[in-house]
Tab-separated table of C-alpha atoms in Angstrom:
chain	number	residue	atom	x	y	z
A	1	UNK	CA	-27.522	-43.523	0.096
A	2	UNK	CA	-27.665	-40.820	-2.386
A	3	UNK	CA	-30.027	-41.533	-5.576
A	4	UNK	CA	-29.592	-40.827	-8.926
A	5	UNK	CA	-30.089	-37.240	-10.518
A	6	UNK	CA	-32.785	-37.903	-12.908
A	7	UNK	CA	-31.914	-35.474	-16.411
A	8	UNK	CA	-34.537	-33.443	-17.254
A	9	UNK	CA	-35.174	-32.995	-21.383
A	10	UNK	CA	-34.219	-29.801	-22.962
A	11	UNK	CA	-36.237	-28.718	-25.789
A	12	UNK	CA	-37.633	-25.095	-27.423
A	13	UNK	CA	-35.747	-21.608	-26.350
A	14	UNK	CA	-33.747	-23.488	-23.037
A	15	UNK	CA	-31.957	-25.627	-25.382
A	16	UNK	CA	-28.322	-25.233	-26.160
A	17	UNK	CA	-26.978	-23.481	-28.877
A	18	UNK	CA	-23.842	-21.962	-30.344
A	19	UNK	CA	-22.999	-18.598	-28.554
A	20	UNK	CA	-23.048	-16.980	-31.689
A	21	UNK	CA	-26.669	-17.424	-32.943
A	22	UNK	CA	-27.520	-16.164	-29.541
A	23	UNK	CA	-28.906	-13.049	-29.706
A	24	UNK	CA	-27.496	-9.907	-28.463
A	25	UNK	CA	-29.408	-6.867	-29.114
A	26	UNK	CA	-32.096	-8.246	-26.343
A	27	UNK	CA	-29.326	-7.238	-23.593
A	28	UNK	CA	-28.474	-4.111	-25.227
A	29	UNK	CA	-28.487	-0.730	-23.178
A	30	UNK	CA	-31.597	1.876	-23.435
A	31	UNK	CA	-30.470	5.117	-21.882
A	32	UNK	CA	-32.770	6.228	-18.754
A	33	UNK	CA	-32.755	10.084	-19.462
A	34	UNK	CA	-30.127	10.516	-17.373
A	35	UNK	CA	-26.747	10.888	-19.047
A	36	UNK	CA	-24.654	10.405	-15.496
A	37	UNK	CA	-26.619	7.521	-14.170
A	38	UNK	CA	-26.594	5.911	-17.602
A	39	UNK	CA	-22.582	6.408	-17.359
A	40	UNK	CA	-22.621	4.546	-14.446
A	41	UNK	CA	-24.352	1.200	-15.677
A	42	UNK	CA	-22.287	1.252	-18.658
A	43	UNK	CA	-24.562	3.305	-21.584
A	44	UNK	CA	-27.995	3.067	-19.702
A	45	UNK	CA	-30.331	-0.155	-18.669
A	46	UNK	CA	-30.615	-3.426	-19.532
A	47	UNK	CA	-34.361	-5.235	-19.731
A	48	UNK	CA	-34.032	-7.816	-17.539
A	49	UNK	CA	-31.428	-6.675	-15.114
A	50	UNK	CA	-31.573	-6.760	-11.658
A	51	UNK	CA	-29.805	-3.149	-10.177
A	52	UNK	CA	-28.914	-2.501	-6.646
A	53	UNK	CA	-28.363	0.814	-5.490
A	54	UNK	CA	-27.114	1.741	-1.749
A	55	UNK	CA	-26.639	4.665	0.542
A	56	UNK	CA	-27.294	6.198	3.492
A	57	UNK	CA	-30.656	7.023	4.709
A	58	UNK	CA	-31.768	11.008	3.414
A	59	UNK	CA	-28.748	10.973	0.934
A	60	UNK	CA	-31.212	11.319	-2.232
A	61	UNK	CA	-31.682	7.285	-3.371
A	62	UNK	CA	-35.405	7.424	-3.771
A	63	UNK	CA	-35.088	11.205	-5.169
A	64	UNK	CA	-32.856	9.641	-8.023
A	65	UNK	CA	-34.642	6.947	-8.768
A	66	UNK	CA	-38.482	8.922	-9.008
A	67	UNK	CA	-36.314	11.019	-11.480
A	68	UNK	CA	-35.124	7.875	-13.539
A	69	UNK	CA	-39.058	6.563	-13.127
A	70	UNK	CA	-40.330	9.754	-14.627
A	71	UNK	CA	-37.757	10.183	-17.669
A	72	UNK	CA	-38.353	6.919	-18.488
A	73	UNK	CA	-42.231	7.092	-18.532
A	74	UNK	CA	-41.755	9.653	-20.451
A	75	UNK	CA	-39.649	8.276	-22.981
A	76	UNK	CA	-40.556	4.320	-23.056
A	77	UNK	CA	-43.301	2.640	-21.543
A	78	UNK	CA	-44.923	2.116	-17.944
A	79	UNK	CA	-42.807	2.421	-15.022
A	80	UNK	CA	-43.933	1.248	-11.553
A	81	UNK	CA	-42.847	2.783	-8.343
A	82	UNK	CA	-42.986	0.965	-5.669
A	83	UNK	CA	-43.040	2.619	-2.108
A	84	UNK	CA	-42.416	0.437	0.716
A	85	UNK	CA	-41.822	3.049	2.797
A	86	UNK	CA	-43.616	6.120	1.994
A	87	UNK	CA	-47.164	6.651	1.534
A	88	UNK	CA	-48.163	7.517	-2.301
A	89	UNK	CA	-49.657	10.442	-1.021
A	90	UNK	CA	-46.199	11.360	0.374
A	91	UNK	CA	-44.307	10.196	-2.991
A	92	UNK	CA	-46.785	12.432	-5.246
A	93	UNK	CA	-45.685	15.826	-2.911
A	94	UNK	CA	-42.155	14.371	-3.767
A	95	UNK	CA	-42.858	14.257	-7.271
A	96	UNK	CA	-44.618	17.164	-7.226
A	97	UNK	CA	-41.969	19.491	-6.019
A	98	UNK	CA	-39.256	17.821	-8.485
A	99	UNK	CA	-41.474	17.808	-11.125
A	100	UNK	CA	-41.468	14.263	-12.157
A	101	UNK	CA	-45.348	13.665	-12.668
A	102	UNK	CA	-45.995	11.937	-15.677
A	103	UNK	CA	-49.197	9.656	-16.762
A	104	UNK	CA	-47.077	6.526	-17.391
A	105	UNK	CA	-45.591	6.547	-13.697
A	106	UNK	CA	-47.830	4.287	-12.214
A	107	UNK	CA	-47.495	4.746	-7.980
A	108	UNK	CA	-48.145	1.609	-5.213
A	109	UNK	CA	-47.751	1.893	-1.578
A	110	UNK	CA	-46.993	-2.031	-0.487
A	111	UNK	CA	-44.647	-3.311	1.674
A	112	UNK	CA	-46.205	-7.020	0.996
A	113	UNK	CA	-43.976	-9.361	-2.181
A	114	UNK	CA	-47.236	-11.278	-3.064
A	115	UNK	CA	-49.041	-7.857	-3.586
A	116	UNK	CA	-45.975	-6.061	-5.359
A	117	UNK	CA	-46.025	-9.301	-8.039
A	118	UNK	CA	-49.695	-8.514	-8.354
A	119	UNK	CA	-49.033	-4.571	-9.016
A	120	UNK	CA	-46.554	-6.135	-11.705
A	121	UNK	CA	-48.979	-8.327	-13.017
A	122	UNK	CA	-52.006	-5.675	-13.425
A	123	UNK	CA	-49.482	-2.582	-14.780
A	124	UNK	CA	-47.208	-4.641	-17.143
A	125	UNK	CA	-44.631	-2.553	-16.935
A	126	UNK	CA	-41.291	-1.312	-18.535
A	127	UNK	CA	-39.772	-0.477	-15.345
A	128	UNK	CA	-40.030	-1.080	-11.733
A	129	UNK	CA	-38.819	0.434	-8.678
A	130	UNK	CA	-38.990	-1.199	-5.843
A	131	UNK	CA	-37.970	1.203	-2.451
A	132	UNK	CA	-36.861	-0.570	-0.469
A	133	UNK	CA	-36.112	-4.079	-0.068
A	134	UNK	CA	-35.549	-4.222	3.584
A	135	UNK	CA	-38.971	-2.951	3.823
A	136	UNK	CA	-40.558	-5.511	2.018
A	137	UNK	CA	-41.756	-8.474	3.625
A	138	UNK	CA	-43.047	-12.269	2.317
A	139	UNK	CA	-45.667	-14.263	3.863
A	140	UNK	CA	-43.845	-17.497	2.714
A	141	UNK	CA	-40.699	-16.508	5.320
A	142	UNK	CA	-40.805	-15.981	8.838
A	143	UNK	CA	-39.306	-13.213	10.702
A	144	UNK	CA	-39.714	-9.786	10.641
A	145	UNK	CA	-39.106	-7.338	7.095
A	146	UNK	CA	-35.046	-6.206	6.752
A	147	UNK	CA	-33.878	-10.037	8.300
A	148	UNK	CA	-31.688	-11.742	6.844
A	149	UNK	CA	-34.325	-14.846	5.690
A	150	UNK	CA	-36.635	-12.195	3.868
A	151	UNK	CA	-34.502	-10.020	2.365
A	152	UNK	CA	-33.098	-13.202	0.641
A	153	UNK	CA	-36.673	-14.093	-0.470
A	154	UNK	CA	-37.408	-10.640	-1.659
A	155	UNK	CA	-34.433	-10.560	-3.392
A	156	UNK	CA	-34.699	-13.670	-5.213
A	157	UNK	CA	-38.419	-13.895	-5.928
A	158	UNK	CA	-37.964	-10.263	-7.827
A	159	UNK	CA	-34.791	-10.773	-9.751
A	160	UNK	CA	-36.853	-14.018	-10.960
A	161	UNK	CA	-39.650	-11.920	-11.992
A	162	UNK	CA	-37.189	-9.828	-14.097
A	163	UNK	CA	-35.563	-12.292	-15.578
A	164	UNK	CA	-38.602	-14.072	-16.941
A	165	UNK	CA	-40.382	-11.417	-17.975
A	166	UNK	CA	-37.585	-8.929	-19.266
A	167	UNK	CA	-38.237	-6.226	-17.071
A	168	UNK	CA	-35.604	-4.528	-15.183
A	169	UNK	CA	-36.138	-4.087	-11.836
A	170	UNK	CA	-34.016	-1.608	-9.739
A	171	UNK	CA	-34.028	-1.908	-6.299
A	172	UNK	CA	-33.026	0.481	-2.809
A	173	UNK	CA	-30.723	-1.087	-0.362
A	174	UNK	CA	-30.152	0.791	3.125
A	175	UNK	CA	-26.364	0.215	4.766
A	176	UNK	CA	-24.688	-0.071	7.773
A	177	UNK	CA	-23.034	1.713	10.080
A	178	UNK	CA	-20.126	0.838	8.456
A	179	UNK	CA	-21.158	1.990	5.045
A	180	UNK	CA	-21.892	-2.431	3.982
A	181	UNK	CA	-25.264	-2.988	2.179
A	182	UNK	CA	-27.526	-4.113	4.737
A	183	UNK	CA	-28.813	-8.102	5.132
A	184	UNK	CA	-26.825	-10.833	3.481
A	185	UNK	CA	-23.881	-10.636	1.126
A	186	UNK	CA	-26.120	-13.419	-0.957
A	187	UNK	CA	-28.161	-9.845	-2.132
A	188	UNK	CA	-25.177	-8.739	-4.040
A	189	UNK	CA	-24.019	-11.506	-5.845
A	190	UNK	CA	-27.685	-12.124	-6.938
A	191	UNK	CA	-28.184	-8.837	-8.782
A	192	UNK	CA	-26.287	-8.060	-11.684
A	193	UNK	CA	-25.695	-4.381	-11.073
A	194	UNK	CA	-24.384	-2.547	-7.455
A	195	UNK	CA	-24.451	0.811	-7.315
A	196	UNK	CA	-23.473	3.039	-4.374
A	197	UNK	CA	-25.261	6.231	-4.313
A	198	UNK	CA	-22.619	8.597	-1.813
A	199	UNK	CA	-21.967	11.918	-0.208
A	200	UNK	CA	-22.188	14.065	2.608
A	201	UNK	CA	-25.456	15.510	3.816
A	202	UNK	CA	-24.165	18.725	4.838
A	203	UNK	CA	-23.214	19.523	0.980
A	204	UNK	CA	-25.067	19.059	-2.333
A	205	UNK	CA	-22.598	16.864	-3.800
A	206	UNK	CA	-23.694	13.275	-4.680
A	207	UNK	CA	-21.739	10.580	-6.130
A	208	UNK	CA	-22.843	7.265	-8.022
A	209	UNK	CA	-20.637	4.387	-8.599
A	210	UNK	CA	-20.645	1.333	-9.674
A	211	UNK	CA	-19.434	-1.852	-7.196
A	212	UNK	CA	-19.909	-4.618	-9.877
A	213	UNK	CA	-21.254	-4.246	-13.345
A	214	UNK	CA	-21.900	-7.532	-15.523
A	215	UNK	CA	-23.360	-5.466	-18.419
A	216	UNK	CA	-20.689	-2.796	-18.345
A	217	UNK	CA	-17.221	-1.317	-16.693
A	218	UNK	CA	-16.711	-0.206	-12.461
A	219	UNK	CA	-14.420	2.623	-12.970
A	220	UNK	CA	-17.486	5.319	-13.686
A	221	UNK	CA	-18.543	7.644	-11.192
A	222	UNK	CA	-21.791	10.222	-12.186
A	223	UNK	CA	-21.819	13.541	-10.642
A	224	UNK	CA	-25.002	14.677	-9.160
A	225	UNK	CA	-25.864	17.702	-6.815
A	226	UNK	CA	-28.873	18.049	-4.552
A	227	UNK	CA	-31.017	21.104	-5.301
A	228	UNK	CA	-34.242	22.642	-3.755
A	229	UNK	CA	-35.984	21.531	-6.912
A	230	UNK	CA	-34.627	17.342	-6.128
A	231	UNK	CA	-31.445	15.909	-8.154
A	232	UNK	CA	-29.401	17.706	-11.036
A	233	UNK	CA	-26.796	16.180	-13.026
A	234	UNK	CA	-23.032	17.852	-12.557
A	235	UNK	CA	-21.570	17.070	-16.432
A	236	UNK	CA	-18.556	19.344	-15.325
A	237	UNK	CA	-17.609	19.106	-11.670
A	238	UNK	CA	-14.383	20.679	-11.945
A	239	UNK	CA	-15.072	23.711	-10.298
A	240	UNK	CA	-16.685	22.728	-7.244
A	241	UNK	CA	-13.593	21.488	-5.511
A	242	UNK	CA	-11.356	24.832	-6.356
A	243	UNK	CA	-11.774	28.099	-4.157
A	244	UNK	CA	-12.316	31.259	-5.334
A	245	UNK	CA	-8.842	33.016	-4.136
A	246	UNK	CA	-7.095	34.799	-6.963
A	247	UNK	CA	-4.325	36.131	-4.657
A	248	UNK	CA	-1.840	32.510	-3.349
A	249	UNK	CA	-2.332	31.576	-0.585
A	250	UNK	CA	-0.264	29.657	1.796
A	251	UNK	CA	-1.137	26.147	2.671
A	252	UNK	CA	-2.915	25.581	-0.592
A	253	UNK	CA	-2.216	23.238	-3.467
A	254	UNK	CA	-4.000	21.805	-6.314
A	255	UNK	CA	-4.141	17.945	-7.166
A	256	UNK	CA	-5.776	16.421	-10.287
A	257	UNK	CA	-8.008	13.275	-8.404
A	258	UNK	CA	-9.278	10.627	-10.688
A	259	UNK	CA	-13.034	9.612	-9.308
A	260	UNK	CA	-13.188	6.439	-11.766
A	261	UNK	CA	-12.135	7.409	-14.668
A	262	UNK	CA	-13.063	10.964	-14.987
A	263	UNK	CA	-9.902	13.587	-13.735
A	264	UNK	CA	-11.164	15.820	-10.980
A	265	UNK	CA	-8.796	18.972	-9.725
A	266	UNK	CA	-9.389	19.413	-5.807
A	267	UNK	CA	-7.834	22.104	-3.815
A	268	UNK	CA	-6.269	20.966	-0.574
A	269	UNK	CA	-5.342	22.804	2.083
A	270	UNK	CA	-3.291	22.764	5.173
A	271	UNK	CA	-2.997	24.974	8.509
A	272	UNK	CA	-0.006	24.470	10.770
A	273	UNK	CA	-0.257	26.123	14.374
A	274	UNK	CA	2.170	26.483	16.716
A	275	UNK	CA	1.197	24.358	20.021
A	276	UNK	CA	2.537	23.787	23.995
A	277	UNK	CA	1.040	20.389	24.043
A	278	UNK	CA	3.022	17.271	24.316
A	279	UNK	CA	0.792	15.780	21.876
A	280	UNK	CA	0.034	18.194	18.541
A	281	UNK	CA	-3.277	17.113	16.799
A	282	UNK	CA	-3.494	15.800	13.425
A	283	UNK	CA	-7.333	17.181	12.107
A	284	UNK	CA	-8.319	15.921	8.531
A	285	UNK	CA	-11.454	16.331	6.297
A	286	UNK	CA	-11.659	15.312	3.395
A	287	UNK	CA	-8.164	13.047	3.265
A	288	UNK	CA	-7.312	9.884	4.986
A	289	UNK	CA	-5.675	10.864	8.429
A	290	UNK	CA	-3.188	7.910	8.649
A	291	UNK	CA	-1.975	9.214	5.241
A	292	UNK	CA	-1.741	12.618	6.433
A	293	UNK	CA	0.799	11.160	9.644
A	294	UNK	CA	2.444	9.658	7.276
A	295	UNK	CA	3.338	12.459	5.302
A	296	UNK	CA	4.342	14.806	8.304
A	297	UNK	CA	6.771	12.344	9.343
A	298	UNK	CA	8.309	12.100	5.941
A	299	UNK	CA	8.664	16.011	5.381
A	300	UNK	CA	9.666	16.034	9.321
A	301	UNK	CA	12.396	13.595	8.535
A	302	UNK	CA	13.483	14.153	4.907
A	303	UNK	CA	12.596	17.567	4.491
A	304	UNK	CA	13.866	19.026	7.468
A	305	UNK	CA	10.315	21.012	8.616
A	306	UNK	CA	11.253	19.865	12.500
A	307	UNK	CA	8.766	22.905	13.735
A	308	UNK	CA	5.704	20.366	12.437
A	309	UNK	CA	6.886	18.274	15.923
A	310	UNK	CA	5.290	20.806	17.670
A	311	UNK	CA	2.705	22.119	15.722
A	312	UNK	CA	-1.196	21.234	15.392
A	313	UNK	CA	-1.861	20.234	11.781
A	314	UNK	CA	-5.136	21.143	10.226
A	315	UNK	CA	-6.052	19.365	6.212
A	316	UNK	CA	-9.091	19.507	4.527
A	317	UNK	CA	-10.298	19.881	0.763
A	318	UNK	CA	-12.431	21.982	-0.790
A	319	UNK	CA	-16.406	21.172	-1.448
A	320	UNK	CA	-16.966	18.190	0.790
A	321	UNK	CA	-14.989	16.138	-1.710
A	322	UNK	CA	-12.876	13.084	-0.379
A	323	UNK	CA	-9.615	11.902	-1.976
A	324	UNK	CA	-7.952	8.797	-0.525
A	325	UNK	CA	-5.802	7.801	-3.382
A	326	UNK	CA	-2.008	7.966	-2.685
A	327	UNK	CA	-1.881	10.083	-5.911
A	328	UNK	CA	-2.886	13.095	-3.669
A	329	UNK	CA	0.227	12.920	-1.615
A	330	UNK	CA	2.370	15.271	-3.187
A	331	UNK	CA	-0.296	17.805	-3.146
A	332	UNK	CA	-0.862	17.595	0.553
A	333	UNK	CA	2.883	17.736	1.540
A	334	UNK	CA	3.098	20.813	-0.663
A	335	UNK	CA	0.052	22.326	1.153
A	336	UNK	CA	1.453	21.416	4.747
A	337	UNK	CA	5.240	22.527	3.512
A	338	UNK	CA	3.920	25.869	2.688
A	339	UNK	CA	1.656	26.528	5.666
A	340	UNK	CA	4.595	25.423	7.588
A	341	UNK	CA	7.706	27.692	5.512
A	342	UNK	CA	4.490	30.666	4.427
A	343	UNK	CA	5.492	29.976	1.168
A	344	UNK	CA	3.064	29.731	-1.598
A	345	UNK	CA	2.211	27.403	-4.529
A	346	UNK	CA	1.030	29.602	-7.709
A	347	UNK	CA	-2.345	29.161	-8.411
A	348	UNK	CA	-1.866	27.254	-12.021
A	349	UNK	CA	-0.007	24.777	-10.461
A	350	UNK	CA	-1.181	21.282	-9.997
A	351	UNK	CA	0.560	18.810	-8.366
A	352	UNK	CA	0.028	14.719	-8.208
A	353	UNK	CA	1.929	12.110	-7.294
A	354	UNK	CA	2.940	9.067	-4.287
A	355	UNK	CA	5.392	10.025	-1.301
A	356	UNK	CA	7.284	6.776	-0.588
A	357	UNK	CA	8.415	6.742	3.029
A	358	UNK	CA	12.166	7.398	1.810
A	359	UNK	CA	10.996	10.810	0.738
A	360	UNK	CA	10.688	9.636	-3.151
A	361	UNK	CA	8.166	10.338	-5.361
A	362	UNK	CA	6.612	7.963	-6.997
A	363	UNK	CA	4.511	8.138	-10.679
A	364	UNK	CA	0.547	8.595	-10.196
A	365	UNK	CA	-1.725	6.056	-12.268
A	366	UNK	CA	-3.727	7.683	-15.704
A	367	UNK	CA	-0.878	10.586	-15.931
A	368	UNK	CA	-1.815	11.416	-19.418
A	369	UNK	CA	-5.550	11.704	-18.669
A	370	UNK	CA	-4.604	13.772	-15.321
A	371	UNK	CA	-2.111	15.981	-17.668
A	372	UNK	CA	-4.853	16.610	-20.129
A	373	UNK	CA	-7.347	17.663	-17.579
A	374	UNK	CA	-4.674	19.877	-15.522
A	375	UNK	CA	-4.253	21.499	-19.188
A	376	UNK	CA	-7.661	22.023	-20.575
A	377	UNK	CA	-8.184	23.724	-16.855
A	378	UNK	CA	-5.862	26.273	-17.236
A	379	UNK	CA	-2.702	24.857	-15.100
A	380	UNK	CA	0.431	25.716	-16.911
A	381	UNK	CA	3.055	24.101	-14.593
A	382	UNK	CA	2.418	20.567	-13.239
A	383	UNK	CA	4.767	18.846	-10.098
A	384	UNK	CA	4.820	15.232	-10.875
A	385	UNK	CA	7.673	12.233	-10.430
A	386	UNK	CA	9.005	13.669	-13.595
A	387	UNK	CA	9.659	17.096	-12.612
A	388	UNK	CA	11.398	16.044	-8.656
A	389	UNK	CA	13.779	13.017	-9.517
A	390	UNK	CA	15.294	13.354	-6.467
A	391	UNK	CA	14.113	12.639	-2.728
A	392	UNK	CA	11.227	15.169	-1.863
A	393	UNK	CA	13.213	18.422	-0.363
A	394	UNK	CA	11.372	22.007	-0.559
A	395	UNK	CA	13.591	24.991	-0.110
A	396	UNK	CA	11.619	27.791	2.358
A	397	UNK	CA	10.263	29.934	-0.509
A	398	UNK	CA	8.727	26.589	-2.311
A	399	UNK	CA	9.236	27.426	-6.261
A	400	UNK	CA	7.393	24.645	-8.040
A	401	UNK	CA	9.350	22.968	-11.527
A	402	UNK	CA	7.505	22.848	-14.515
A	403	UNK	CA	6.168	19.253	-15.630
């Protein structure tokens, strides 16, 4: 027999009161130093928030975040730095070499949550850092540190802390194999901020963006690139994904990309090889490879380029960068069309746009913001739905219409 909920009385700061005497400047953004990170969480950090932030081991989490620790000891208050899985001694060489020593960057080395609330407790700090939760362990939950039970503790007994004592908290999250935060879903729909720290170890490039964002928008994406001296910002990225060719050259073709909201040109570029073998290869980097199929059976079929049947087909981009929207279509065809034909694309040409399966193309979301970027980079002629109305057909010598 179920008993009775007994209600509890309200009184002082927990009692309810119309949303518009509530206060709002005690949520309100302070920027972290760090104009792309700040772009990310929506203008910069909120006290009290609770900020995840993924990626793949040795991709540059905890370089970011001793950066963010020391701008904002520099600027604010206290920060705390939790290590969980570094010595401090190993943290300071870190800090050292990226030069973000400062005297209100307070350092602990603990990978128990009893002694991190203690660090909290003695430091009273701004900030904290906490790297990284699947390291961190509680006494109070069995199993071993990175299950399932004490990440969930973890998690919750330090987004408590923040919220009653106003202090944001950001905290590391490893992944998976397949690229999901690690340990229970529960751990993102506790925190009030996922952010997915990405890119390729073989190149500099790093990418943050936001997953979910209750104090600001998703659509953001900061530019960062890995130097010899730790993390720099990238305010400008768009001439790391352009080559360096002044001379056309076949196979190539520029798109305009949007990475959130910001425009992005990326060079693609295409190889087609004659081949014997019953079964051509399809080799992509950089672009999704179903899309790429896709595409060579639509120029195959409604653009006539047969010799593709029995040809090896090479596409990558240009500075690591990958582009899976469908916007980018029109862009590779052109790039596979004219290493197939050995016609070129002129280099202030851009081209964006969806290839429907009927050889159609199709209008590419934010035109005007892709326009205005193709424009302020120098392209004068842009290849867009507007400028081929009619099914996707490239003569041999491919002579682009103006947009």
């Amino acid at each position: 027999m179920l008993r009775a909920l007994k209600p509890l009385s309200i009184a002082g700061e927990r009692q309810a009161r119309p949303i518009v005497e509530i206060r709002a400047d005690a949520a309100s953004h302070w920027p972290s130093g760090i104009v792309e990170f700040d772009r990310v969480l929506g203008g910069g950090i909120v006290p009290g928030a609770a900020i995840l932030l993924s990626g793949e081991p040795g991709v540059g989490k905890s370089t970011l975040l001793l950066e963010v620790a020391s701008k904002a000891a520099a600027a604010y208050d206290r920060v705390l730095y939790v290590s969980a899985e570094e010595s401090a001694s190993q943290v300071r060489l870190r800090a050292e070499r990226t030069g973000a020593l400062h005297d209100n960057l307070y350092l602990a080395a603990e990978t128990e949550l009893g002694a991190i609330v203690g660090q909290i407790d003695a430091v009273k700090p701004g900030l904290v850092i906490v790297d990284s939760v699947q390291t961190v362990a509680s006494e109070n939950v069995g199993g071993l540190a990175g299950g399932p039970a004490q990440v969930r503790e973890v998690a919750v007994t330090l987004i408590r802390v923040a919220k009653e004592r106003n202090i944001p908290i950001l905290i590391v999250g490893h992944v998976t194999k397949e690229g999901n935060i690690a340990g229970p879903r529960l751990l993102e729909h506790l925190v009030d901020v996922v952010c997915q720290f990405e890119g390729d170890r073989q190149t500099p490039l790093r990418f943050v963006r936001a997953l979910k964002n209750r104090f600001g928008p998703t659509d953001e994406v900061g530019c960062f690139e890995m130097t010899g001296d730790g993390i720099a910002e990238v305010p400008d990225p768009s001439g790391l994904f352009l080559s360096r060719s002044v001379i056309p050259v076949s196979g190539t073709c520029v798109t305009i990309a949007m990475e959130g909201r910001r425009p992005l040109p990326v060079e693609v570029q295409a190889l087609v090889v004659p081949t014997e073998s019953p079964s051509p290869r399809r080799i992509t980097s950089g672009v999704d490879p179903a899309r790429v199929a896709m595409l060579i059976a639509v120029l195959d079929r409604r653009a006539g380029l047969s010799a593709l049947r029995k040809s090896d087909v090479y596409v990558s981009t240009v500075g690591g960068v990958r582009v899976t929207e469908p916007a980018a279509d029109l862009a590779i065809a052109l790039a596979i069309a004219s290493a197939t034909n050995g016609g070129t694309v002129a280099n202030e040409t851009a081209a964006f746009g969806e290839i429907s399966l009927a050889g159609d193309i199709r209008p590419a979301p934010a035109t005007k913001q892709r326009t205005s970027e193709a424009g302020r980079l120098g392209f004068s002629t842009l290849i867009d739905a507007d400028a081929l109305h009619i099914s996707f057909a490239l003569p041999k010598g491919i002579t682009p219409a103006a947009g």
